[in-house]
Amino acid sequence: MKRTTILAVLMAMAAMTAQAQTYLDPNAPLEERVKDALSRMTTHEKIQLLHAQSKFTSAGVPRLGIRQLNMDDGPHGVREELEWNTWSPAKWTNDYIVAFPSLTCLAATWNRDMSTAYGNAVSEEFAFRGKDIMLGPGVNIQRTPLNGRAFEYMGEDPYLAGEIVVPYIKAAQANGIACCLKHFVLNDQETNRFGVNVNVSDRAMREIYLRPFQKAVEKAHVYTIMGSYNMWKGVHCCHNDELLNGILKKEWNWDGALISDWGGTTNTMEAALGGLDIEMGTYTDGKTKESEFGYENYYLANPFEKLIEEGTVPMSVLDEKASRVLRTIFRTAMNPKKVIGSQCSENHYDVCREIGEEGIVLLKNDKNILPLDASKYKKILVVGENATRSLTQGGGSSELKTLRDISPLEALQTMYGDKIDHAQGYYSGRAIYDRVDRIDPEKQAFLKAEALEKAKEADLIIFIGGLNKNTRQDCENGDRESYNLSYGQNELISELAKIQKNIVVVTFGGNPYAMPWLNQVAALTHCWYLGSESGTSLVNVLSGKVCPSGKLPVTFATRYEDYPYVKFGKEAYPGVDNQVYYKEGIFVGYRHFVTNNVKPLFPFGFGLSYTTFAYNKPISTVANHNIIIQTTVTNTGKVAGKEIVQVYATAPKGSVERPTKELKGFAKTKLLQPGESETLRITIPKEELSYYDETKHGWTLTEGTYTLNVGANVNDIKGKVNVEVK
């Protein structure tokens, strides 16, 4: 062989070797890696990427050194390890983690910096556990206070949910952990979640239910999204062509991978053509034995491969799906910048505690009974099961296995010592996922009588109750059965208040609830779910070590009947004949209460403090496409505290009805010392003032004078500015 020929062969081989390494080169441009890897894969290898190979993993391509994707439930912490192919715990001893506060608590902080800290800390724990995808966070809208899964979401307002979720996602994904935003979309009830078809106007769909998802796509570039179980326009959302291909991938230009909810895939052709990229959990509901249905039988497995081979579905459809999965793998499992992470670090516990402290909402404080002055009381009686119950357990897929949980009672005893006595007061049963535990009425009566007897000896009562994560409380796969607190708590609180007027009520839970006893108690604090540092966060607020600054991300109605959908009957919730109709349209939550002059128990954005704040007159400027609201807040009280400034827009009259007020901006001050001031600048892009025009099938900005209401909550407006918008 001639020297020139040998040289040519060697050069060709070198070029081929270099080309062969492109997909493995972490420094190569992402799309080059995806294209190169795809070109080397067989049809079967592409198919393997698209479906589960275990309960929480999907396959890579071992022949090419492409790693699998390891997923796990979030969003409040990493779920304990399960066996490869069952729902049984693997019983590891190194999978204990930090339970972070619920997302309703994060939303109640109204603090974007807290969201960044949350996303960073929780993703570090996912990374340390070898995970690539965190199944969360969730931004479904809290349409009903009965929603069993609302504690996983960020309240009733799409603007607040979108603004809070974006920093979380950015921080997590910067660590090489993909967020899987859920549940896309309209998964706003757990009742009949697998079969219900949601009927909603295009305007409400765009302005309310899709809006936080859109912000996460456009502002945070979320890597993966989970489809929801329910149907929209008669098609399951996990493979809904109009929703996934039309809106998400084409209109929003999203390049990530759409993952089914576990068991949310129902049809091979719809899955193939409807926008689903990774099928997880098919037939995991226990109705089919594993031996009868293997992973190769998934809708996007052998049945889909057969459609490709026979030409019924073009190869371009498969390539598009495989490309999206490869893109996810290279962003996470094969990302050289993915962090090693850490687990149960003191820094993570600090983040957990701080989020809890900022998310706790003080709702009532007569005669400033809070913060507690321990010198005034000889005996403090703590009543209520949630004083000792672990609220990191139960709830469904978000259940967590924690290394330590500091209970409220433990933290109170640490701070106040022998002054603390305890009576359970009531019993709620075990946190069983799929059924309600039977309650022994004799045991319930005994616990109540014991608490009432001990109350006679106390000069302060702290009642710690509310909801928990039992079935039909705050729990996946079932909604609450009543707007009232369960287990006889209303009656118990009322009877305790008759014995001792110095009573502070502390409630946990992800939903609003009725308070027939509110006028009988001196103070009320709502805590959502606070995670591993639950007791510490709570007691730091009760004692005054921390000044409360949380505000409600939901409206608390006086009566259940005051919620906007209720007047429309069962068709509006929970649905009739597998159909539910969102007849209230865009008037969800406070939009309804404010526009229709319905007085709530506690309005959206409400929260008290141990100090007071003064607002100066707001001013506005217009710069390019932004409206900038400037206001100065001064701490006029005697203790340091933070204030949340909220901006609500009132639109000029036009061709469509608009809510009287809509949240369009907010900012939280730094910790202000007594007498200290801070000037806040809140930027509102003009497009935030648009509405969705159903006749034009697009967003429309009405010209005219907008009133921007600056206040402490939706009903407490401190100042207004009028802005001309063209």
XYZ file of C-alpha atoms in Angstrom:
726
model
C 0.000 0.000 0.000
C 1.354 3.419 -0.921
C 2.401 5.791 1.836
C -0.141 8.371 0.679
C -2.903 5.748 0.780
C -1.941 4.638 4.309
C -1.877 8.253 5.420
C -5.310 8.848 3.918
C -6.709 5.785 5.689
C -5.191 6.846 9.008
C -6.569 10.352 8.601
C -9.989 8.973 7.767
C -9.885 6.681 10.792
C -8.834 9.575 13.021
C -11.662 11.681 11.658
C -14.130 8.871 12.296
C -12.775 8.416 15.833
C -13.087 12.122 16.499
C -16.610 12.109 15.135
C -17.468 9.071 17.221
C -16.565 10.955 20.375
C -18.759 13.988 19.706
C -21.730 12.798 21.757
C -19.412 11.882 24.596
C -17.566 15.211 24.512
C -19.187 17.245 27.300
C -17.777 20.435 25.798
C -19.390 19.954 22.401
C -22.485 22.081 21.696
C -25.593 20.373 23.053
C -27.420 20.041 19.742
C -24.321 18.549 18.080
C -24.162 15.927 20.828
C -27.842 15.108 20.379
C -27.607 14.881 16.588
C -24.455 12.784 16.704
C -25.784 10.339 19.311
C -29.063 9.948 17.447
C -27.237 9.099 14.223
C -25.529 6.138 15.920
C -28.627 4.571 17.456
C -30.741 1.726 16.169
C -34.494 2.013 16.032
C -34.816 -0.243 19.065
C -32.319 1.823 21.058
C -34.332 4.953 20.303
C -37.493 3.209 21.444
C -35.801 2.132 24.688
C -35.299 5.786 25.640
C -39.027 6.464 25.583
C -40.365 4.282 28.377
C -39.642 3.099 31.880
C -37.269 0.263 32.662
C -38.162 0.343 36.374
C -40.529 2.241 38.620
C -38.357 5.386 38.501
C -35.787 5.008 35.719
C -35.796 5.100 31.942
C -33.095 3.478 29.836
C -29.988 4.946 28.307
C -27.936 3.305 25.543
C -25.285 1.101 27.210
C -23.645 0.253 23.861
C -22.831 3.936 23.338
C -22.145 4.796 26.963
C -25.287 6.932 27.220
C -26.603 6.899 30.761
C -30.100 6.149 31.992
C -32.299 8.769 33.655
C -32.905 8.366 37.392
C -36.075 10.059 38.584
C -37.674 10.477 41.979
C -40.595 12.207 43.583
C -40.240 15.708 44.980
C -40.824 18.550 45.297
C -40.288 18.913 49.071
C -37.420 16.426 49.250
C -36.177 13.165 47.725
C -38.524 10.258 48.209
C -37.078 7.202 49.955
C -35.574 4.563 47.690
C -38.018 1.957 46.385
C -37.292 -1.489 45.032
C -36.491 -1.626 41.335
C -39.830 -2.993 40.251
C -42.251 -2.599 43.173
C -43.743 0.167 45.310
C -42.130 -1.377 48.392
C -39.380 0.545 50.209
C -35.875 -0.736 49.478
C -35.103 -0.293 53.197
C -31.856 1.510 52.628
C -30.223 3.105 55.630
C -28.659 6.030 53.758
C -31.726 7.576 52.115
C -32.856 9.774 55.001
C -33.222 13.364 53.826
C -34.285 16.878 54.797
C -37.995 17.526 54.336
C -38.405 21.076 53.083
C -41.590 23.121 53.632
C -44.541 22.598 51.313
C -44.768 24.733 48.189
C -47.763 26.585 49.627
C -45.410 27.679 52.404
C -42.827 28.785 49.850
C -45.489 30.789 48.008
C -46.524 32.372 51.312
C -43.013 33.822 51.697
C -43.555 35.949 48.561
C -39.762 35.873 48.445
C -37.937 35.028 45.224
C -34.646 34.682 47.103
C -36.191 32.005 49.324
C -37.283 30.200 46.154
C -33.711 30.244 44.847
C -32.396 28.897 48.155
C -35.064 26.162 48.135
C -34.312 25.023 44.576
C -30.587 24.959 45.235
C -30.800 23.033 48.512
C -33.348 20.414 47.465
C -31.556 19.747 44.159
C -28.280 19.191 46.029
C -30.004 16.360 47.888
C -31.311 14.906 44.617
C -27.817 15.055 43.121
C -26.250 13.355 46.123
C -28.792 10.534 45.827
C -27.791 10.013 42.172
C -30.995 11.425 40.711
C -31.288 13.314 37.423
C -34.924 14.421 37.425
C -36.929 15.826 40.337
C -40.641 15.192 39.839
C -41.776 18.680 40.765
C -42.417 21.478 41.498
C -46.158 21.900 40.901
C -48.022 25.011 39.815
C -51.603 23.850 39.409
C -54.082 26.483 40.538
C -55.894 26.112 43.843
C -59.393 26.389 42.413
C -61.055 24.600 45.324
C -60.100 24.485 49.023
C -61.014 20.802 48.987
C -58.167 19.805 46.640
C -56.229 17.071 48.403
C -53.030 17.971 46.625
C -53.093 21.756 46.927
C -50.295 21.726 49.512
C -47.918 20.741 46.681
C -48.851 23.808 44.643
C -48.346 27.561 44.933
C -51.768 29.019 45.585
C -54.622 30.469 43.591
C -52.888 33.175 41.549
C -50.994 32.393 38.319
C -48.726 35.447 38.572
C -47.549 34.609 42.099
C -47.084 30.925 41.244
C -45.103 31.775 38.120
C -42.861 34.300 39.844
C -42.076 31.944 42.725
C -41.486 28.825 40.625
C -39.000 30.405 38.197
C -36.122 30.947 40.699
C -36.677 27.457 42.132
C -36.283 25.870 38.685
C -33.294 28.005 37.700
C -31.414 27.145 40.883
C -32.152 23.412 40.685
C -31.239 23.082 37.023
C -28.031 25.063 37.518
C -26.986 22.073 39.649
C -27.660 19.627 36.811
C -30.986 18.389 38.166
C -33.947 18.663 35.807
C -37.176 19.905 37.286
C -40.261 18.087 36.019
C -42.946 20.759 36.270
C -46.346 19.289 37.054
C -49.163 18.555 36.410
C -49.701 19.876 32.878
C -52.516 20.961 33.014
C -55.915 21.393 34.792
C -55.164 18.750 37.443
C -57.035 20.895 39.970
C -58.866 18.139 41.843
C -58.023 14.633 42.985
C -61.608 13.362 42.783
C -61.904 11.255 39.614
C -58.520 12.561 38.495
C -57.984 9.685 36.049
C -61.292 10.068 34.232
C -62.541 13.631 34.429
C -62.673 15.802 31.304
C -62.175 19.477 32.109
C -64.292 21.981 30.192
C -62.783 25.451 30.459
C -62.933 28.591 28.336
C -59.901 29.403 26.205
C -59.490 32.657 28.106
C -59.453 31.032 31.542
C -57.159 28.306 30.221
C -54.632 30.882 29.024
C -54.889 33.537 31.751
C -55.217 31.285 34.790
C -54.260 27.653 34.295
C -51.527 27.721 31.632
C -49.913 30.972 32.724
C -47.508 29.703 35.450
C -46.434 26.828 33.185
C -45.749 29.267 30.370
C -43.628 31.439 32.639
C -41.616 28.398 33.752
C -40.976 27.494 30.110
C -40.113 30.973 28.874
C -38.322 32.404 31.926
C -36.775 29.320 33.548
C -36.384 27.001 30.533
C -37.644 24.045 32.539
C -36.106 20.817 31.201
C -38.997 18.390 31.675
C -42.748 18.620 32.266
C -45.159 15.978 33.566
C -48.496 15.499 31.870
C -51.622 15.260 34.008
C -54.100 12.407 34.375
C -57.232 14.326 33.467
C -58.549 15.060 29.992
C -58.946 18.315 28.093
C -61.207 18.412 25.050
C -61.774 14.693 25.485
C -58.098 13.700 25.206
C -55.801 12.711 28.065
C -53.315 15.456 28.809
C -50.341 13.078 28.777
C -50.707 12.731 25.006
C -52.910 15.644 23.958
C -51.757 16.862 20.542
C -53.281 20.342 20.794
C -51.860 20.909 24.267
C -48.422 19.306 23.955
C -47.449 19.694 20.311
C -49.557 22.746 19.562
C -49.182 24.999 22.610
C -46.187 23.678 24.537
C -43.735 22.641 21.831
C -44.634 24.795 18.834
C -46.188 27.951 20.264
C -43.894 28.180 23.306
C -40.880 26.690 21.441
C -40.145 24.296 24.286
C -37.316 21.808 23.641
C -37.625 19.584 26.724
C -39.080 16.131 27.311
C -42.722 15.533 28.256
C -43.009 12.752 30.836
C -46.286 11.017 31.596
C -47.659 10.913 35.081
C -47.382 7.365 36.396
C -50.173 5.451 34.669
C -51.296 8.462 32.624
C -50.692 6.891 29.209
C -53.688 5.133 27.676
C -53.205 4.710 23.920
C -50.273 3.899 21.612
C -51.271 6.025 18.608
C -52.144 9.040 20.781
C -48.903 8.604 22.710
C -46.965 8.366 19.447
C -48.496 11.426 17.808
C -49.748 13.421 20.787
C -46.489 14.793 22.156
C -45.514 12.285 24.879
C -41.753 11.633 25.103
C -41.236 9.338 28.115
C -43.909 6.910 29.333
C -43.720 6.069 33.032
C -45.742 3.931 35.399
C -48.164 2.284 32.996
C -50.213 -0.335 34.857
C -48.768 0.517 38.229
C -52.168 0.779 39.853
C -52.114 -2.804 41.074
C -54.809 -4.024 38.695
C -52.353 -5.932 36.515
C -49.730 -8.340 37.778
C -46.191 -7.447 36.789
C -45.744 -10.867 35.180
C -48.627 -10.116 32.823
C -47.337 -6.744 31.672
C -43.651 -5.960 31.234
C -41.891 -2.743 30.322
C -41.557 -3.913 26.719
C -45.368 -3.879 26.550
C -45.653 -0.157 27.316
C -47.502 1.876 24.699
C -44.258 3.582 23.606
C -42.315 0.291 23.637
C -42.934 -2.691 21.330
C -46.333 -1.437 20.073
C -44.776 1.882 19.016
C -41.755 0.178 17.445
C -44.122 -1.940 15.362
C -45.824 1.215 14.056
C -42.419 2.619 13.071
C -41.252 -0.560 11.359
C -44.414 -0.923 9.302
C -44.344 2.754 8.304
C -47.609 3.701 9.985
C -45.745 6.354 11.954
C -42.752 8.046 10.274
C -39.239 7.746 11.695
C -39.171 11.537 12.150
C -41.672 11.208 15.017
C -39.423 8.736 16.815
C -36.324 10.840 16.167
C -37.979 13.934 17.593
C -38.888 12.119 20.803
C -35.479 10.478 21.157
C -33.781 13.839 20.595
C -35.734 15.389 23.440
C -34.750 12.554 25.781
C -31.100 12.723 24.722
C -31.158 16.454 25.329
C -32.395 15.764 28.863
C -29.707 13.138 29.478
C -26.937 15.480 28.331
C -28.325 18.264 30.511
C -28.410 16.068 33.609
C -26.953 12.554 33.844
C -24.098 13.357 31.422
C -23.671 16.999 32.386
C -20.057 17.577 33.494
C -21.189 20.525 35.607
C -23.678 18.487 37.605
C -22.922 18.952 41.292
C -22.013 16.146 43.654
C -24.475 17.599 46.148
C -24.965 16.868 49.809
C -27.573 15.327 52.071
C -28.862 16.425 55.466
C -26.299 19.210 55.733
C -26.783 21.884 58.371
C -27.042 24.406 55.566
C -30.069 22.550 54.228
C -31.700 22.533 57.649
C -31.052 26.292 57.859
C -32.767 26.821 54.495
C -35.675 24.655 55.639
C -36.062 26.641 58.849
C -35.795 30.058 57.167
C -38.399 29.236 54.506
C -40.730 28.015 57.252
C -40.206 31.167 59.295
C -40.964 33.415 56.320
C -43.945 31.359 55.158
C -45.840 31.208 58.474
C -48.808 33.587 58.349
C -50.096 35.396 61.435
C -53.849 35.789 60.902
C -55.060 37.125 64.253
C -53.324 38.647 67.272
C -55.728 40.249 69.779
C -54.099 42.464 72.410
C -50.695 41.442 71.021
C -50.740 38.119 72.875
C -47.990 37.167 70.438
C -45.046 37.124 70.684
C -45.330 35.068 73.838
C -44.041 36.641 77.020
C -43.289 33.521 79.050
C -42.990 35.518 82.262
C -46.749 36.083 82.227
C -47.621 32.407 82.395
C -46.964 29.725 84.960
C -48.419 26.818 83.008
C -48.785 26.540 79.237
C -50.933 23.706 77.935
C -50.241 22.473 74.413
C -53.258 20.681 72.913
C -53.547 18.959 69.558
C -52.245 15.990 67.642
C -50.167 18.086 65.252
C -47.992 19.153 68.183
C -46.332 15.735 67.979
C -47.432 14.147 64.703
C -44.889 13.901 61.891
C -46.363 15.841 58.996
C -43.654 14.696 56.598
C -45.408 11.308 56.413
C -48.499 10.582 54.332
C -49.817 12.703 51.491
C -49.084 10.220 48.713
C -46.059 10.481 46.445
C -44.638 13.441 48.393
C -44.165 11.375 51.574
C -40.637 11.706 52.934
C -38.220 9.671 55.043
C -36.504 12.173 57.303
C -33.364 11.936 59.390
C -34.844 14.264 61.997
C -38.147 16.048 62.538
C -38.372 18.666 65.249
C -41.976 18.717 66.439
C -43.723 21.827 67.784
C -44.004 20.268 71.240
C -40.303 19.424 71.319
C -39.358 22.969 70.314
C -41.767 24.510 72.841
C -40.343 22.341 75.610
C -36.815 23.349 74.627
C -37.718 27.033 74.837
C -40.119 27.098 77.802
C -39.079 24.041 79.781
C -41.275 22.805 82.632
C -43.980 25.373 81.915
C -45.171 23.180 79.047
C -47.789 20.490 79.564
C -49.389 18.497 76.756
C -52.701 16.841 75.942
C -53.305 15.224 72.566
C -56.951 16.302 72.483
C -57.985 14.265 69.440
C -56.844 11.375 67.272
C -56.838 11.264 63.463
C -55.732 7.732 62.722
C -52.908 6.542 60.527
C -51.791 8.238 57.312
C -52.953 5.489 54.963
C -52.742 6.335 51.258
C -55.900 4.699 49.939
C -58.373 4.552 52.828
C -59.476 6.364 55.957
C -58.386 4.738 59.199
C -61.175 3.877 61.609
C -61.397 6.183 64.624
C -62.376 4.711 67.989
C -65.058 7.054 69.407
C -64.225 6.063 72.979
C -60.571 6.974 72.499
C -61.591 10.280 70.914
C -63.882 11.098 73.820
C -61.160 10.247 76.359
C -58.571 12.473 74.660
C -61.009 15.380 74.515
C -62.001 15.039 78.166
C -58.355 14.857 79.204
C -57.550 18.085 77.342
C -60.514 19.941 78.826
C -59.574 18.829 82.327
C -55.951 19.941 81.925
C -57.125 23.268 80.487
C -58.554 24.195 83.885
C -55.038 24.327 85.330
C -53.413 26.327 82.510
C -53.174 30.094 82.115
C -52.300 29.834 78.395
C -53.376 27.250 75.805
C -51.610 26.678 72.504
C -53.804 24.523 70.266
C -51.815 22.898 67.446
C -54.037 21.193 64.889
C -55.452 21.774 61.419
C -55.130 19.319 58.570
C -52.714 16.451 58.073
C -51.716 14.177 55.211
C -54.276 11.447 55.784
C -56.508 10.297 52.954
C -59.230 12.909 52.305
C -57.222 15.556 54.107
C -54.152 16.877 52.274
C -53.386 13.735 50.323
C -52.995 12.587 46.747
C -55.806 10.601 45.098
C -58.642 12.088 47.132
C -60.147 15.444 48.038
C -61.344 16.713 51.402
C -64.933 15.896 52.247
C -65.692 19.091 54.165
C -64.530 22.690 54.520
C -64.458 22.164 58.290
C -61.568 20.838 60.316
C -61.945 17.121 60.959
C -61.712 14.942 64.080
C -63.894 17.216 66.221
C -61.375 20.052 66.287
C -63.926 22.852 65.912
C -65.831 21.691 68.966
C -62.649 21.088 70.960
C -61.261 24.576 70.245
C -64.555 26.183 71.168
C -64.796 24.311 74.477
C -61.172 25.053 75.349
C -61.789 28.750 74.667
C -64.658 28.749 77.146
C -62.281 27.526 79.847
C -59.316 29.776 78.990
C -59.559 32.984 76.953
C -55.774 33.084 76.480
C -55.752 30.603 73.622
C -53.444 30.671 70.612
C -54.475 28.458 67.682
C -51.789 27.105 65.351
C -52.891 25.224 62.240
C -51.065 23.216 59.627
C -52.403 22.390 56.167
C -52.330 23.262 52.496
C -55.912 24.503 52.247
C -58.193 27.139 53.768
C -60.843 25.951 56.228
C -63.847 27.205 58.216
C -63.255 28.868 61.595
C -66.528 29.020 63.565
C -64.437 29.569 66.734
C -62.389 32.510 65.415
C -63.994 35.136 67.661
C -63.315 32.994 70.723
C -59.538 32.776 70.359
C -56.865 35.376 70.983
C -54.485 34.526 68.153
C -54.268 32.385 65.029
C -51.206 31.318 63.074
C -51.303 29.219 59.905
C -48.198 27.187 59.092
C -48.862 25.141 55.919
C -46.340 22.257 56.280
C -42.919 23.280 57.567
C -40.799 20.177 57.026
C -37.972 18.884 59.183
C -37.524 22.132 61.121
C -41.245 22.484 61.752
C -41.068 23.043 65.503
C -38.087 25.376 65.365
C -39.626 27.586 62.678
C -42.924 27.796 64.543
C -41.474 28.522 67.974
C -39.097 31.140 66.591
C -42.163 33.010 65.335
C -44.343 32.431 68.428
C -41.565 33.580 70.735
C -40.733 36.694 68.735
C -37.237 35.581 67.799
C -38.531 35.981 64.239
C -41.140 38.566 63.235
C -43.805 36.922 61.015
C -43.789 38.138 57.420
C -45.716 35.486 55.470
C -48.864 36.384 53.553
C -51.648 34.237 52.142
C -51.286 32.862 48.593
C -54.967 31.831 48.784
C -58.246 33.363 49.924
C -59.783 32.082 53.161
C -63.575 32.267 52.764
C -65.919 32.554 55.719
C -68.218 29.938 54.189
C -67.493 27.225 51.674
C -70.442 28.518 49.641
C -68.540 31.759 49.013
C -66.049 30.126 46.642
C -66.943 31.078 43.066
C -67.591 27.658 41.545
C -69.914 26.406 44.301
C -73.024 28.197 43.052
C -72.829 26.244 39.799
C -73.395 22.921 41.557
C -71.803 19.538 41.003
C -71.150 20.211 37.326
C -68.548 22.758 38.416
C -67.074 20.463 41.090
C -66.460 17.580 41.353
C -68.177 16.958 38.018
C -71.003 14.877 36.597
C -70.604 11.892 34.248
C -66.838 12.437 34.011
C -67.303 16.065 32.950
C -66.404 19.108 35.045
C -67.158 22.679 33.922
C -65.127 25.680 35.085
C -68.141 27.965 34.872
C -66.553 30.712 36.975
C -64.143 31.351 34.100
C -61.270 33.651 35.056
C -62.917 34.621 38.350
C -60.920 32.205 40.479
C -60.049 32.984 44.093
C -59.668 36.667 44.975
C -60.680 37.740 41.455
C -64.183 36.606 42.367
C -64.207 37.889 45.947
C -63.033 41.389 45.007
C -65.031 41.803 41.793
C -68.296 40.588 43.333
C -67.797 42.286 46.729
C -67.806 39.017 48.656
C -66.141 39.564 52.018
C -63.610 36.845 52.818
C -62.530 35.674 56.233
C -58.953 36.561 55.274
C -58.178 38.098 51.865
C -55.513 37.048 49.408
C -52.140 38.528 50.349
C -53.124 39.029 54.008
C -50.715 38.553 56.893
C -50.036 40.342 60.182
C -46.719 41.330 61.735
C -45.353 42.149 65.186
C -44.435 45.579 63.850
C -46.109 48.196 61.642
C -45.204 49.712 58.290
C -45.922 52.993 56.555
C -45.985 53.408 52.782
C -45.188 56.644 51.034
C -47.161 57.727 47.983
C -46.199 55.482 45.073
C -44.893 56.950 41.841
C -44.681 55.411 38.383
C -42.402 55.715 35.390
C -42.598 54.094 31.978
C -39.396 52.770 30.439
C -39.588 51.030 27.061
C -42.117 48.239 27.574
C -42.071 48.332 31.358
C -44.005 50.205 34.013
C -41.948 50.807 37.139
C -43.712 51.396 40.449
C -41.627 52.938 43.204
C -42.635 53.157 46.832
C -40.796 53.575 50.132
C -41.714 51.420 53.110
C -40.787 52.445 56.656
C -40.845 50.260 59.751
C -42.850 52.380 62.205
C -42.978 49.762 64.958
C -40.682 48.608 67.727
C -39.218 45.374 66.299
C -37.387 44.464 63.113
C -39.545 42.974 60.374
C -40.135 42.468 56.658
C -43.056 43.728 54.580
C -44.461 42.457 51.286
C -45.626 45.169 48.886
C -48.207 44.013 46.351
C -49.334 45.728 43.147
C -52.783 45.018 41.715
C -53.889 46.333 38.330
C -57.353 47.671 37.531
C -57.852 47.727 33.773
C -59.881 50.327 31.832
C -63.290 49.207 30.659
C -63.188 47.379 27.380
C -64.990 44.794 25.307
C -64.509 42.004 27.882
C -65.055 41.833 31.621
C -61.874 42.119 33.673
C -61.426 41.426 37.391
C -61.488 44.526 39.581
C -57.931 43.779 40.682
C -55.243 41.393 39.435
C -51.821 40.850 40.970
C -49.153 42.129 38.587
C -46.143 42.762 40.814
C -44.731 42.338 44.302
C -41.541 42.765 46.285
C -40.412 41.943 49.793
C -38.289 44.321 51.817
C -35.105 43.379 53.585
C -35.276 43.044 57.370
C -36.062 46.611 58.395
C -34.999 47.801 61.824
C -37.400 50.130 63.713
C -37.387 53.480 61.927
C -35.561 52.108 58.885
C -36.889 52.590 55.345
C -36.389 50.877 52.011
C -37.389 52.056 48.556
C -38.729 49.277 46.360
C -38.891 49.369 42.571
C -41.398 46.919 41.111
C -41.205 46.363 37.355
C -44.356 45.380 35.483
C -43.917 44.485 31.802
C -46.772 45.958 29.778
C -47.680 42.534 28.415
C -48.593 41.470 31.970
C -51.604 43.790 31.610
C -52.916 41.907 28.566
C -55.904 39.610 28.422
C -56.491 36.625 26.162
C -58.860 37.566 23.333
C -60.880 34.502 22.364
C -62.020 36.079 19.097
C -58.455 36.768 17.956
C -56.954 33.687 19.636
C -54.183 35.808 21.086
C -53.177 38.267 23.760
C -54.565 41.818 23.563
C -53.457 44.918 25.447
C -56.312 47.357 25.978
C -55.208 50.959 25.597
C -56.241 53.440 28.244
C -55.707 54.355 31.872
C -54.724 51.555 34.253
C -54.897 52.023 38.001
C -52.062 50.333 39.822
C -53.067 49.677 43.429
C -50.159 49.391 45.856
C -50.918 47.711 49.156
C -50.346 45.178 51.897
C -52.987 42.778 50.537
C -55.690 42.823 47.889
C -58.115 44.610 50.249
C -55.620 46.887 52.008
C -54.509 49.424 49.421
C -52.056 52.070 50.631
C -51.777 54.126 47.455
C -52.652 54.259 43.772
C -51.129 55.533 40.555
C -52.759 55.906 37.163
C -50.746 54.972 34.101
C -51.590 55.604 30.447
C -50.868 52.516 28.382
C -50.666 52.554 24.613
